[in-house]
PDB file of C-alpha atoms in Angstrom:
ATOM      1  CA  UNK A   1       0.016  -0.021  -0.022  1.00 43.00           C
ATOM      2  CA  UNK A   2       2.850   2.308   0.890  1.00 43.00           C
ATOM      3  CA  UNK A   3       4.550   1.711  -2.423  1.00 45.00           C
ATOM      4  CA  UNK A   4       1.445   2.627  -4.388  1.00 44.00           C
ATOM      5  CA  UNK A   5       1.367   5.934  -2.653  1.00 43.00           C
ATOM      6  CA  UNK A   6       4.935   6.697  -3.774  1.00 46.00           C
ATOM      7  CA  UNK A   7       5.296   8.426  -7.113  1.00 48.00           C
ATOM      8  CA  UNK A   8       6.333   6.141  -9.974  1.00 53.00           C
ATOM      9  CA  UNK A   9       9.953   7.102 -10.892  1.00 56.00           C
ATOM     10  CA  UNK A  10       9.419   6.463 -14.612  1.00 54.00           C
ATOM     11  CA  UNK A  11       6.501   8.750 -14.686  1.00 50.00           C
ATOM     12  CA  UNK A  12       8.459  11.532 -12.994  1.00 52.00           C
ATOM     13  CA  UNK A  13      11.244  11.133 -15.572  1.00 53.00           C
ATOM     14  CA  UNK A  14       8.685  11.441 -18.363  1.00 55.00           C
ATOM     15  CA  UNK A  15       7.306  14.620 -16.847  1.00 52.00           C
ATOM     16  CA  UNK A  16      10.761  16.100 -16.616  1.00 58.00           C
ATOM     17  CA  UNK A  17      11.631  15.092 -20.167  1.00 60.00           C
ATOM     18  CA  UNK A  18       8.364  16.748 -21.551  1.00 63.00           C
ATOM     19  CA  UNK A  19       9.051  19.955 -19.579  1.00 58.00           C
ATOM     20  CA  UNK A  20      12.612  20.145 -20.744  1.00 65.00           C
ATOM     21  CA  UNK A  21      11.508  19.648 -24.361  1.00 63.00           C
ATOM     22  CA  UNK A  22       8.891  22.279 -23.969  1.00 62.00           C
ATOM     23  CA  UNK A  23      11.429  24.758 -22.624  1.00 65.00           C
ATOM     24  CA  UNK A  24      13.913  23.922 -25.448  1.00 71.00           C
ATOM     25  CA  UNK A  25      11.170  24.466 -28.113  1.00 72.00           C
ATOM     26  CA  UNK A  26      10.008  27.640 -26.475  1.00 64.00           C
ATOM     27  CA  UNK A  27      13.515  28.914 -26.401  1.00 67.00           C
ATOM     28  CA  UNK A  28      14.051  28.079 -30.021  1.00 73.00           C
ATOM     29  CA  UNK A  29      10.776  29.920 -30.968  1.00 74.00           C
ATOM     30  CA  UNK A  30      11.827  33.034 -29.003  1.00 70.00           C
ATOM     31  CA  UNK A  31      15.316  32.965 -30.479  1.00 68.00           C
ATOM     32  CA  UNK A  32      13.861  32.526 -33.993  1.00 75.00           C
ATOM     33  CA  UNK A  33      11.350  35.325 -33.555  1.00 75.00           C
ATOM     34  CA  UNK A  34      14.042  37.699 -32.245  1.00 68.00           C
ATOM     35  CA  UNK A  35      16.237  36.843 -35.331  1.00 73.00           C
ATOM     36  CA  UNK A  36      13.307  37.405 -37.723  1.00 70.00           C
ATOM     37  CA  UNK A  37      12.460  40.777 -36.090  1.00 70.00           C
ATOM     38  CA  UNK A  38      16.086  41.777 -36.182  1.00 65.00           C
ATOM     39  CA  UNK A  39      16.267  40.875 -39.892  1.00 58.00           C
ATOM     40  CA  UNK A  40      13.160  42.884 -40.642  1.00 63.00           C
ATOM     41  CA  UNK A  41      14.579  45.854 -38.797  1.00 58.00           C
ATOM     42  CA  UNK A  42      17.932  45.560 -40.630  1.00 52.00           C
ATOM     43  CA  UNK A  43      16.088  45.312 -43.964  1.00 55.00           C
ATOM     44  CA  UNK A  44      14.022  48.336 -43.192  1.00 56.00           C
ATOM     45  CA  UNK A  45      17.044  50.332 -42.176  1.00 54.00           C
ATOM     46  CA  UNK A  46      18.977  49.175 -45.232  1.00 49.00           C
ATOM     47  CA  UNK A  47      16.012  50.180 -47.476  1.00 51.00           C
ATOM     48  CA  UNK A  48      15.840  53.528 -45.659  1.00 47.00           C
ATOM     49  CA  UNK A  49      19.563  54.154 -46.188  1.00 53.00           C
ATOM     50  CA  UNK A  50      19.185  53.203 -49.847  1.00 75.00           C
ATOM     51  CA  UNK A  51      16.501  55.809 -50.502  1.00 86.00           C
ATOM     52  CA  UNK A  52      17.782  59.145 -51.535  1.00 91.00           C
ATOM     53  CA  UNK A  53      16.294  62.182 -53.245  1.00 90.00           C
ATOM     54  CA  UNK A  54      17.880  60.811 -56.485  1.00 91.00           C
ATOM     55  CA  UNK A  55      15.941  57.570 -56.178  1.00 92.00           C
ATOM     56  CA  UNK A  56      12.707  59.404 -55.522  1.00 93.00           C
ATOM     57  CA  UNK A  57      13.280  61.657 -58.506  1.00 92.00           C
ATOM     58  CA  UNK A  58      13.941  58.574 -60.701  1.00 93.00           C
ATOM     59  CA  UNK A  59      10.649  57.032 -59.796  1.00 94.00           C
ATOM     60  CA  UNK A  60       8.978  60.366 -60.389  1.00 94.00           C
ATOM     61  CA  UNK A  61      10.410  60.626 -63.950  1.00 93.00           C
ATOM     62  CA  UNK A  62       9.062  57.113 -64.586  1.00 94.00           C
ATOM     63  CA  UNK A  63       5.615  58.217 -63.407  1.00 95.00           C
ATOM     64  CA  UNK A  64       5.740  55.532 -60.689  1.00 95.00           C
ATOM     65  CA  UNK A  65       3.686  57.428 -58.180  1.00 96.00           C
ATOM     66  CA  UNK A  66       3.247  54.413 -55.852  1.00 95.00           C
ATOM     67  CA  UNK A  67       7.024  54.034 -55.543  1.00 95.00           C
ATOM     68  CA  UNK A  68       7.400  57.806 -54.888  1.00 95.00           C
ATOM     69  CA  UNK A  69       4.739  57.549 -52.249  1.00 96.00           C
ATOM     70  CA  UNK A  70       6.508  54.567 -50.444  1.00 94.00           C
ATOM     71  CA  UNK A  71      10.019  56.012 -50.873  1.00 94.00           C
ATOM     72  CA  UNK A  72       8.939  59.433 -49.829  1.00 94.00           C
ATOM     73  CA  UNK A  73       7.216  58.106 -46.667  1.00 93.00           C
ATOM     74  CA  UNK A  74      10.329  56.227 -45.555  1.00 92.00           C
ATOM     75  CA  UNK A  75      12.720  59.124 -46.359  1.00 93.00           C
ATOM     76  CA  UNK A  76      10.543  61.627 -44.412  1.00 93.00           C
ATOM     77  CA  UNK A  77      10.649  59.403 -41.308  1.00 91.00           C
ATOM     78  CA  UNK A  78      14.234  60.481 -40.795  1.00 88.00           C
ATOM     79  CA  UNK A  79      14.115  63.873 -42.517  1.00 90.00           C
ATOM     80  CA  UNK A  80      10.532  65.182 -41.992  1.00 91.00           C
ATOM     81  CA  UNK A  81      11.177  68.685 -43.173  1.00 91.00           C
ATOM     82  CA  UNK A  82      13.130  67.985 -46.415  1.00 93.00           C
ATOM     83  CA  UNK A  83      11.512  70.324 -48.834  1.00 93.00           C
ATOM     84  CA  UNK A  84      12.162  68.267 -52.001  1.00 94.00           C
ATOM     85  CA  UNK A  85      10.927  65.046 -50.372  1.00 94.00           C
ATOM     86  CA  UNK A  86       7.753  66.828 -49.090  1.00 95.00           C
ATOM     87  CA  UNK A  87       7.114  68.179 -52.591  1.00 96.00           C
ATOM     88  CA  UNK A  88       7.449  64.880 -54.383  1.00 96.00           C
ATOM     89  CA  UNK A  89       5.539  63.007 -51.751  1.00 96.00           C
ATOM     90  CA  UNK A  90       2.709  65.543 -51.803  1.00 97.00           C
ATOM     91  CA  UNK A  91       2.492  65.403 -55.614  1.00 97.00           C
ATOM     92  CA  UNK A  92       2.512  61.587 -55.559  1.00 97.00           C
ATOM     93  CA  UNK A  93      -0.382  61.587 -53.041  1.00 97.00           C
ATOM     94  CA  UNK A  94      -2.328  63.866 -55.310  1.00 97.00           C
ATOM     95  CA  UNK A  95      -1.983  61.679 -58.375  1.00 97.00           C
ATOM     96  CA  UNK A  96      -2.734  58.507 -56.390  1.00 96.00           C
ATOM     97  CA  UNK A  97      -5.890  60.228 -55.036  1.00 96.00           C
ATOM     98  CA  UNK A  98      -7.318  61.202 -58.420  1.00 94.00           C
ATOM     99  CA  UNK A  99      -6.766  57.729 -59.774  1.00 94.00           C
ATOM    100  CA  UNK A 100      -8.777  56.141 -56.982  1.00 93.00           C
ATOM    101  CA  UNK A 101     -12.242  54.621 -57.372  1.00 91.00           C
ATOM    102  CA  UNK A 102     -12.529  54.293 -53.536  1.00 92.00           C
ATOM    103  CA  UNK A 103     -13.702  57.637 -52.254  1.00 91.00           C
ATOM    104  CA  UNK A 104     -12.404  57.041 -48.759  1.00 92.00           C
ATOM    105  CA  UNK A 105      -8.945  56.056 -50.007  1.00 94.00           C
ATOM    106  CA  UNK A 106      -8.932  59.111 -52.316  1.00 95.00           C
ATOM    107  CA  UNK A 107      -9.645  61.384 -49.361  1.00 94.00           C
ATOM    108  CA  UNK A 108      -6.872  59.790 -47.324  1.00 95.00           C
ATOM    109  CA  UNK A 109      -4.401  60.503 -50.172  1.00 96.00           C
ATOM    110  CA  UNK A 110      -5.684  64.056 -50.604  1.00 96.00           C
ATOM    111  CA  UNK A 111      -5.285  64.761 -46.911  1.00 96.00           C
ATOM    112  CA  UNK A 112      -1.720  63.587 -47.043  1.00 97.00           C
ATOM    113  CA  UNK A 113      -1.117  65.619 -50.224  1.00 97.00           C
ATOM    114  CA  UNK A 114      -2.504  68.727 -48.639  1.00 97.00           C
ATOM    115  CA  UNK A 115      -0.564  68.391 -45.388  1.00 96.00           C
ATOM    116  CA  UNK A 116       2.761  67.758 -47.128  1.00 97.00           C
ATOM    117  CA  UNK A 117       2.346  70.460 -49.733  1.00 97.00           C
ATOM    118  CA  UNK A 118       1.595  72.956 -47.029  1.00 96.00           C
ATOM    119  CA  UNK A 119       4.730  71.968 -45.213  1.00 95.00           C
ATOM    120  CA  UNK A 120       6.759  72.215 -48.401  1.00 95.00           C
ATOM    121  CA  UNK A 121       5.543  75.766 -48.887  1.00 95.00           C
ATOM    122  CA  UNK A 122       7.187  76.988 -45.709  1.00 91.00           C
ATOM    123  CA  UNK A 123      10.676  76.563 -47.000  1.00 87.00           C
ATOM    124  CA  UNK A 124      10.117  76.545 -50.782  1.00 90.00           C
ATOM    125  CA  UNK A 125      12.256  78.440 -53.221  1.00 91.00           C
ATOM    126  CA  UNK A 126      10.547  81.453 -54.692  1.00 92.00           C
ATOM    127  CA  UNK A 127      10.609  79.858 -58.164  1.00 93.00           C
ATOM    128  CA  UNK A 128       8.848  76.664 -56.823  1.00 94.00           C
ATOM    129  CA  UNK A 129       6.247  78.326 -54.634  1.00 96.00           C
ATOM    130  CA  UNK A 130       3.770  79.147 -57.443  1.00 97.00           C
ATOM    131  CA  UNK A 131       3.759  75.499 -58.637  1.00 96.00           C
ATOM    132  CA  UNK A 132       3.084  74.302 -55.021  1.00 97.00           C
ATOM    133  CA  UNK A 133       0.216  76.773 -54.782  1.00 97.00           C
ATOM    134  CA  UNK A 134      -1.193  75.415 -58.053  1.00 97.00           C
ATOM    135  CA  UNK A 135      -1.036  71.759 -56.859  1.00 97.00           C
ATOM    136  CA  UNK A 136      -2.398  72.738 -53.435  1.00 97.00           C
ATOM    137  CA  UNK A 137      -5.330  74.487 -55.160  1.00 97.00           C
ATOM    138  CA  UNK A 138      -6.008  71.442 -57.252  1.00 97.00           C
ATOM    139  CA  UNK A 139      -5.837  69.136 -54.195  1.00 97.00           C
ATOM    140  CA  UNK A 140      -8.447  71.344 -52.435  1.00 97.00           C
ATOM    141  CA  UNK A 141     -10.533  71.289 -55.596  1.00 96.00           C
ATOM    142  CA  UNK A 142     -10.700  67.502 -55.641  1.00 95.00           C
ATOM    143  CA  UNK A 143     -11.292  67.343 -51.973  1.00 94.00           C
ATOM    144  CA  UNK A 144     -14.258  69.654 -52.458  1.00 92.00           C
ATOM    145  CA  UNK A 145     -15.756  67.291 -55.076  1.00 90.00           C
ATOM    146  CA  UNK A 146     -15.697  64.198 -52.743  1.00 89.00           C
ATOM    147  CA  UNK A 147     -16.875  65.940 -49.560  1.00 82.00           C
ATOM    148  CA  UNK A 148     -19.695  68.460 -49.126  1.00 68.00           C
ATOM    149  CA  UNK A 149     -18.352  71.598 -50.769  1.00 68.00           C
ATOM    150  CA  UNK A 150     -16.366  72.981 -47.901  1.00 87.00           C
ATOM    151  CA  UNK A 151     -13.031  73.468 -49.769  1.00 95.00           C
ATOM    152  CA  UNK A 152     -13.817  75.441 -52.850  1.00 95.00           C
ATOM    153  CA  UNK A 153     -12.802  78.663 -51.181  1.00 95.00           C
ATOM    154  CA  UNK A 154      -9.317  77.235 -50.454  1.00 96.00           C
ATOM    155  CA  UNK A 155      -9.112  75.907 -53.988  1.00 97.00           C
ATOM    156  CA  UNK A 156      -9.815  79.449 -55.323  1.00 97.00           C
ATOM    157  CA  UNK A 157      -7.374  81.003 -52.886  1.00 97.00           C
ATOM    158  CA  UNK A 158      -4.356  78.897 -53.905  1.00 98.00           C
ATOM    159  CA  UNK A 159      -5.147  78.764 -57.552  1.00 98.00           C
ATOM    160  CA  UNK A 160      -5.453  82.541 -57.692  1.00 97.00           C
ATOM    161  CA  UNK A 161      -2.160  82.830 -55.757  1.00 97.00           C
ATOM    162  CA  UNK A 162      -0.449  80.573 -58.367  1.00 97.00           C
ATOM    163  CA  UNK A 163      -1.830  82.770 -61.195  1.00 95.00           C
ATOM    164  CA  UNK A 164      -0.741  85.984 -59.401  1.00 96.00           C
ATOM    165  CA  UNK A 165       2.734  84.606 -58.845  1.00 95.00           C
ATOM    166  CA  UNK A 166       3.134  83.869 -62.593  1.00 95.00           C
ATOM    167  CA  UNK A 167       2.309  80.131 -62.759  1.00 95.00           C
ATOM    168  CA  UNK A 168       0.848  79.196 -66.135  1.00 94.00           C
ATOM    169  CA  UNK A 169      -1.367  76.072 -66.707  1.00 94.00           C
ATOM    170  CA  UNK A 170      -4.161  75.600 -69.225  1.00 92.00           C
ATOM    171  CA  UNK A 171      -6.561  74.230 -66.573  1.00 94.00           C
ATOM    172  CA  UNK A 172      -6.283  76.851 -63.884  1.00 96.00           C
ATOM    173  CA  UNK A 173      -9.184  78.958 -65.169  1.00 96.00           C
ATOM    174  CA  UNK A 174     -11.504  75.911 -65.588  1.00 95.00           C
ATOM    175  CA  UNK A 175     -10.777  74.773 -62.027  1.00 96.00           C
ATOM    176  CA  UNK A 176     -11.484  78.245 -60.796  1.00 97.00           C
ATOM    177  CA  UNK A 177     -14.752  78.321 -62.854  1.00 96.00           C
ATOM    178  CA  UNK A 178     -15.951  75.069 -61.240  1.00 95.00           C
ATOM    179  CA  UNK A 179     -14.890  76.160 -57.775  1.00 95.00           C
ATOM    180  CA  UNK A 180     -16.754  79.473 -58.039  1.00 96.00           C
ATOM    181  CA  UNK A 181     -19.782  77.627 -59.403  1.00 94.00           C
ATOM    182  CA  UNK A 182     -19.889  75.313 -56.393  1.00 92.00           C
ATOM    183  CA  UNK A 183     -19.911  78.400 -54.110  1.00 93.00           C
ATOM    184  CA  UNK A 184     -22.720  79.950 -56.103  1.00 93.00           C
ATOM    185  CA  UNK A 185     -20.554  82.784 -57.409  1.00 95.00           C
ATOM    186  CA  UNK A 186     -22.095  82.706 -60.878  1.00 96.00           C
ATOM    187  CA  UNK A 187     -20.514  85.755 -62.496  1.00 96.00           C
ATOM    188  CA  UNK A 188     -17.038  84.901 -61.207  1.00 97.00           C
ATOM    189  CA  UNK A 189     -17.652  81.383 -62.560  1.00 97.00           C
ATOM    190  CA  UNK A 190     -18.609  82.682 -65.997  1.00 96.00           C
ATOM    191  CA  UNK A 191     -15.557  84.945 -66.051  1.00 96.00           C
ATOM    192  CA  UNK A 192     -13.260  82.094 -65.242  1.00 96.00           C
ATOM    193  CA  UNK A 193     -14.908  79.709 -67.698  1.00 95.00           C
ATOM    194  CA  UNK A 194     -14.755  82.349 -70.527  1.00 94.00           C
ATOM    195  CA  UNK A 195     -11.025  82.850 -69.822  1.00 94.00           C
ATOM    196  CA  UNK A 196     -10.618  79.018 -69.991  1.00 95.00           C
ATOM    197  CA  UNK A 197     -12.438  78.919 -73.244  1.00 92.00           C
ATOM    198  CA  UNK A 198      -9.792  81.166 -74.787  1.00 91.00           C
ATOM    199  CA  UNK A 199      -7.091  78.732 -73.843  1.00 90.00           C
ATOM    200  CA  UNK A 200      -8.885  75.544 -74.786  1.00 89.00           C
ATOM    201  CA  UNK A 201     -12.384  75.062 -76.122  1.00 90.00           C
ATOM    202  CA  UNK A 202     -14.321  71.929 -75.125  1.00 93.00           C
ATOM    203  CA  UNK A 203     -17.909  70.821 -75.159  1.00 95.00           C
ATOM    204  CA  UNK A 204     -17.971  70.360 -71.349  1.00 94.00           C
ATOM    205  CA  UNK A 205     -16.677  73.911 -70.894  1.00 95.00           C
ATOM    206  CA  UNK A 206     -19.319  75.247 -73.219  1.00 96.00           C
ATOM    207  CA  UNK A 207     -21.965  73.492 -71.285  1.00 96.00           C
ATOM    208  CA  UNK A 208     -20.641  74.745 -67.899  1.00 95.00           C
ATOM    209  CA  UNK A 209     -20.863  78.413 -69.308  1.00 96.00           C
ATOM    210  CA  UNK A 210     -24.421  77.768 -70.535  1.00 97.00           C
ATOM    211  CA  UNK A 211     -25.360  76.368 -67.081  1.00 96.00           C
ATOM    212  CA  UNK A 212     -23.975  79.419 -65.297  1.00 96.00           C
ATOM    213  CA  UNK A 213     -25.640  81.889 -67.634  1.00 96.00           C
ATOM    214  CA  UNK A 214     -28.937  79.954 -66.948  1.00 97.00           C
ATOM    215  CA  UNK A 215     -28.428  80.335 -63.216  1.00 95.00           C
ATOM    216  CA  UNK A 216     -27.705  83.987 -63.679  1.00 95.00           C
ATOM    217  CA  UNK A 217     -30.996  84.449 -65.519  1.00 95.00           C
ATOM    218  CA  UNK A 218     -29.213  85.414 -68.790  1.00 96.00           C
ATOM    219  CA  UNK A 219     -31.247  83.030 -70.874  1.00 97.00           C
ATOM    220  CA  UNK A 220     -30.291  84.214 -74.381  1.00 96.00           C
ATOM    221  CA  UNK A 221     -26.574  83.827 -73.643  1.00 96.00           C
ATOM    222  CA  UNK A 222     -27.206  80.328 -72.208  1.00 97.00           C
ATOM    223  CA  UNK A 223     -29.186  79.298 -75.302  1.00 97.00           C
ATOM    224  CA  UNK A 224     -26.454  80.533 -77.613  1.00 96.00           C
ATOM    225  CA  UNK A 225     -23.977  78.158 -76.018  1.00 96.00           C
ATOM    226  CA  UNK A 226     -26.468  75.286 -75.924  1.00 97.00           C
ATOM    227  CA  UNK A 227     -27.194  75.577 -79.647  1.00 97.00           C
ATOM    228  CA  UNK A 228     -23.461  75.865 -80.354  1.00 96.00           C
ATOM    229  CA  UNK A 229     -23.055  72.549 -78.624  1.00 97.00           C
ATOM    230  CA  UNK A 230     -25.956  70.826 -80.295  1.00 96.00           C
ATOM    231  CA  UNK A 231     -24.928  71.952 -83.782  1.00 96.00           C
ATOM    232  CA  UNK A 232     -21.214  71.145 -83.477  1.00 95.00           C
ATOM    233  CA  UNK A 233     -20.579  68.601 -80.733  1.00 95.00           C
ATOM    234  CA  UNK A 234     -19.966  64.851 -81.315  1.00 95.00           C
ATOM    235  CA  UNK A 235     -20.268  64.108 -77.599  1.00 95.00           C
ATOM    236  CA  UNK A 236     -23.720  62.431 -77.211  1.00 95.00           C
ATOM    237  CA  UNK A 237     -23.811  62.723 -73.448  1.00 96.00           C
ATOM    238  CA  UNK A 238     -23.191  66.454 -73.567  1.00 97.00           C
ATOM    239  CA  UNK A 239     -25.670  66.985 -76.425  1.00 97.00           C
ATOM    240  CA  UNK A 240     -28.391  65.244 -74.302  1.00 97.00           C
ATOM    241  CA  UNK A 241     -27.501  67.439 -71.309  1.00 97.00           C
ATOM    242  CA  UNK A 242     -27.883  70.488 -73.542  1.00 97.00           C
ATOM    243  CA  UNK A 243     -31.362  69.371 -74.674  1.00 98.00           C
ATOM    244  CA  UNK A 244     -32.321  68.844 -71.036  1.00 97.00           C
ATOM    245  CA  UNK A 245     -31.291  72.371 -70.172  1.00 98.00           C
ATOM    246  CA  UNK A 246     -33.131  73.662 -73.090  1.00 98.00           C
ATOM    247  CA  UNK A 247     -36.197  71.808 -71.894  1.00 97.00           C
ATOM    248  CA  UNK A 248     -35.807  73.602 -68.445  1.00 97.00           C
ATOM    249  CA  UNK A 249     -35.527  77.091 -70.172  1.00 97.00           C
ATOM    250  CA  UNK A 250     -38.679  76.461 -72.286  1.00 97.00           C
ATOM    251  CA  UNK A 251     -40.590  75.099 -69.232  1.00 97.00           C
ATOM    252  CA  UNK A 252     -39.641  78.274 -67.173  1.00 96.00           C
ATOM    253  CA  UNK A 253     -40.953  80.464 -69.954  1.00 96.00           C
ATOM    254  CA  UNK A 254     -44.170  78.337 -70.353  1.00 96.00           C
ATOM    255  CA  UNK A 255     -43.208  77.287 -73.847  1.00 97.00           C
ATOM    256  CA  UNK A 256     -44.507  73.772 -73.070  1.00 97.00           C
ATOM    257  CA  UNK A 257     -44.600  72.275 -76.628  1.00 97.00           C
ATOM    258  CA  UNK A 258     -40.952  73.276 -77.221  1.00 97.00           C
ATOM    259  CA  UNK A 259     -40.036  71.900 -73.703  1.00 97.00           C
ATOM    260  CA  UNK A 260     -41.841  68.650 -74.453  1.00 97.00           C
ATOM    261  CA  UNK A 261     -39.967  68.328 -77.802  1.00 97.00           C
ATOM    262  CA  UNK A 262     -36.629  68.678 -75.966  1.00 97.00           C
ATOM    263  CA  UNK A 263     -37.521  66.067 -73.359  1.00 97.00           C
ATOM    264  CA  UNK A 264     -38.990  63.641 -75.887  1.00 97.00           C
ATOM    265  CA  UNK A 265     -35.817  64.000 -78.019  1.00 97.00           C
ATOM    266  CA  UNK A 266     -33.754  62.945 -74.937  1.00 97.00           C
ATOM    267  CA  UNK A 267     -36.042  60.003 -74.332  1.00 97.00           C
ATOM    268  CA  UNK A 268     -35.740  58.899 -77.962  1.00 96.00           C
ATOM    269  CA  UNK A 269     -32.006  58.491 -77.269  1.00 96.00           C
ATOM    270  CA  UNK A 270     -32.197  57.324 -73.674  1.00 95.00           C
ATOM    271  CA  UNK A 271     -35.562  56.091 -72.487  1.00 93.00           C
ATOM    272  CA  UNK A 272     -34.274  55.823 -68.986  1.00 94.00           C
ATOM    273  CA  UNK A 273     -33.396  59.455 -68.562  1.00 96.00           C
ATOM    274  CA  UNK A 274     -34.640  60.341 -65.042  1.00 95.00           C
ATOM    275  CA  UNK A 275     -34.117  64.062 -65.751  1.00 96.00           C
ATOM    276  CA  UNK A 276     -36.281  63.972 -68.946  1.00 97.00           C
ATOM    277  CA  UNK A 277     -39.156  62.289 -67.086  1.00 96.00           C
ATOM    278  CA  UNK A 278     -38.843  64.733 -64.193  1.00 96.00           C
ATOM    279  CA  UNK A 279     -38.981  67.665 -66.629  1.00 97.00           C
ATOM    280  CA  UNK A 280     -42.124  66.262 -68.263  1.00 97.00           C
ATOM    281  CA  UNK A 281     -43.571  66.041 -64.790  1.00 95.00           C
ATOM    282  CA  UNK A 282     -42.815  69.647 -64.187  1.00 96.00           C
ATOM    283  CA  UNK A 283     -44.595  70.563 -67.490  1.00 97.00           C
ATOM    284  CA  UNK A 284     -47.751  68.629 -66.352  1.00 96.00           C
ATOM    285  CA  UNK A 285     -47.525  70.298 -62.959  1.00 95.00           C
ATOM    286  CA  UNK A 286     -47.499  73.777 -64.528  1.00 95.00           C
ATOM    287  CA  UNK A 287     -50.483  72.682 -66.565  1.00 95.00           C
ATOM    288  CA  UNK A 288     -52.280  71.704 -63.281  1.00 95.00           C
ATOM    289  CA  UNK A 289     -52.320  68.047 -64.383  1.00 95.00           C
ATOM    290  CA  UNK A 290     -50.989  66.622 -61.066  1.00 93.00           C
ATOM    291  CA  UNK A 291     -52.072  63.025 -61.888  1.00 94.00           C
ATOM    292  CA  UNK A 292     -49.877  62.912 -64.976  1.00 95.00           C
ATOM    293  CA  UNK A 293     -47.063  64.807 -63.223  1.00 94.00           C
ATOM    294  CA  UNK A 294     -46.912  62.295 -60.337  1.00 93.00           C
ATOM    295  CA  UNK A 295     -46.983  59.441 -62.849  1.00 94.00           C
ATOM    296  CA  UNK A 296     -43.831  60.776 -64.457  1.00 95.00           C
ATOM    297  CA  UNK A 297     -42.193  61.347 -61.090  1.00 93.00           C
ATOM    298  CA  UNK A 298     -42.896  57.723 -60.136  1.00 93.00           C
ATOM    299  CA  UNK A 299     -41.115  56.672 -63.278  1.00 94.00           C
ATOM    300  CA  UNK A 300     -38.115  58.739 -62.061  1.00 94.00           C
ATOM    301  CA  UNK A 301     -38.219  56.838 -58.769  1.00 93.00           C
ATOM    302  CA  UNK A 302     -37.920  53.561 -60.511  1.00 93.00           C
ATOM    303  CA  UNK A 303     -35.017  54.833 -62.603  1.00 94.00           C
ATOM    304  CA  UNK A 304     -33.201  56.839 -60.001  1.00 93.00           C
ATOM    305  CA  UNK A 305     -34.598  56.333 -56.464  1.00 91.00           C
ATOM    306  CA  UNK A 306     -32.424  59.133 -54.935  1.00 91.00           C
ATOM    307  CA  UNK A 307     -33.277  61.841 -57.539  1.00 91.00           C
ATOM    308  CA  UNK A 308     -33.279  64.974 -55.355  1.00 90.00           C
ATOM    309  CA  UNK A 309     -35.983  66.802 -57.337  1.00 91.00           C
ATOM    310  CA  UNK A 310     -38.439  63.931 -57.389  1.00 89.00           C
ATOM    311  CA  UNK A 311     -37.873  63.168 -53.785  1.00 89.00           C
ATOM    312  CA  UNK A 312     -38.891  66.725 -52.899  1.00 88.00           C
ATOM    313  CA  UNK A 313     -41.931  66.732 -55.224  1.00 84.00           C
ATOM    314  CA  UNK A 314     -43.360  63.390 -54.031  1.00 81.00           C
ATOM    315  CA  UNK A 315     -42.970  64.497 -50.382  1.00 80.00           C
ATOM    316  CA  UNK A 316     -45.073  67.673 -50.897  1.00 74.00           C
TER     317      UNK A 316
END
């Protein structure tokens, strides 16, 4: 009985052997992990030391914005106020932002671009400052387009500074026109768009001017640009937008037959045009035919459930 109570020596040996093996394996794992972490750290430091302004510039000349972004980020960890690195990094962030389909990711890149470009401006050479102001203005413009129109004033500020300081770019006036338009500054927008038209005429620019003249109540001027588009453009989408705006103009002046012709033309090209059905609904409303109007607006709901105009009308 007494022997049974004593611990089996073979069992004790096995326990010690298992414990020893566990400690050995644990020690090997700790050692291996430490070696791996050390290697990663050495590789990172090695890569950091390999990155120079020259390597960043090389990636830039190859239009490899992703590499400029990664190299610039590592370089700036050690030299956070290097003006050249801040500039290239800010530019790369901008171009990565405008190529994004993911709005959240685009906004992250734009925030990085803006922060780094603003830092670069503090110590920029006088000859480089206008270009930084131009890029910063464009960054604010694009940020304005994917948020809720809180940055157009900053886009205008820096784009105008770039112009005043002698920077020349074909798209400055067009960006200014769109920024003024988003702030409801119609005449400033028209002026900027007209200036842009001198540099480079495009159908989208002509339509933008027509839209601003319409908002300003200068209907004849708006119609001149719209007919110019319809008669000369080969861009089907912009032609249809021009007919839709003409439909609105005729509806406003109670020329219902002409307005209906414009909307029916659009529907003959695109039967699912929510704006055309909405416009026809407005014609019926003005003719006091609310049953027909609401029928058109219900069609809009099926095509475009979040159509702002029809949501308002059907909630009245």
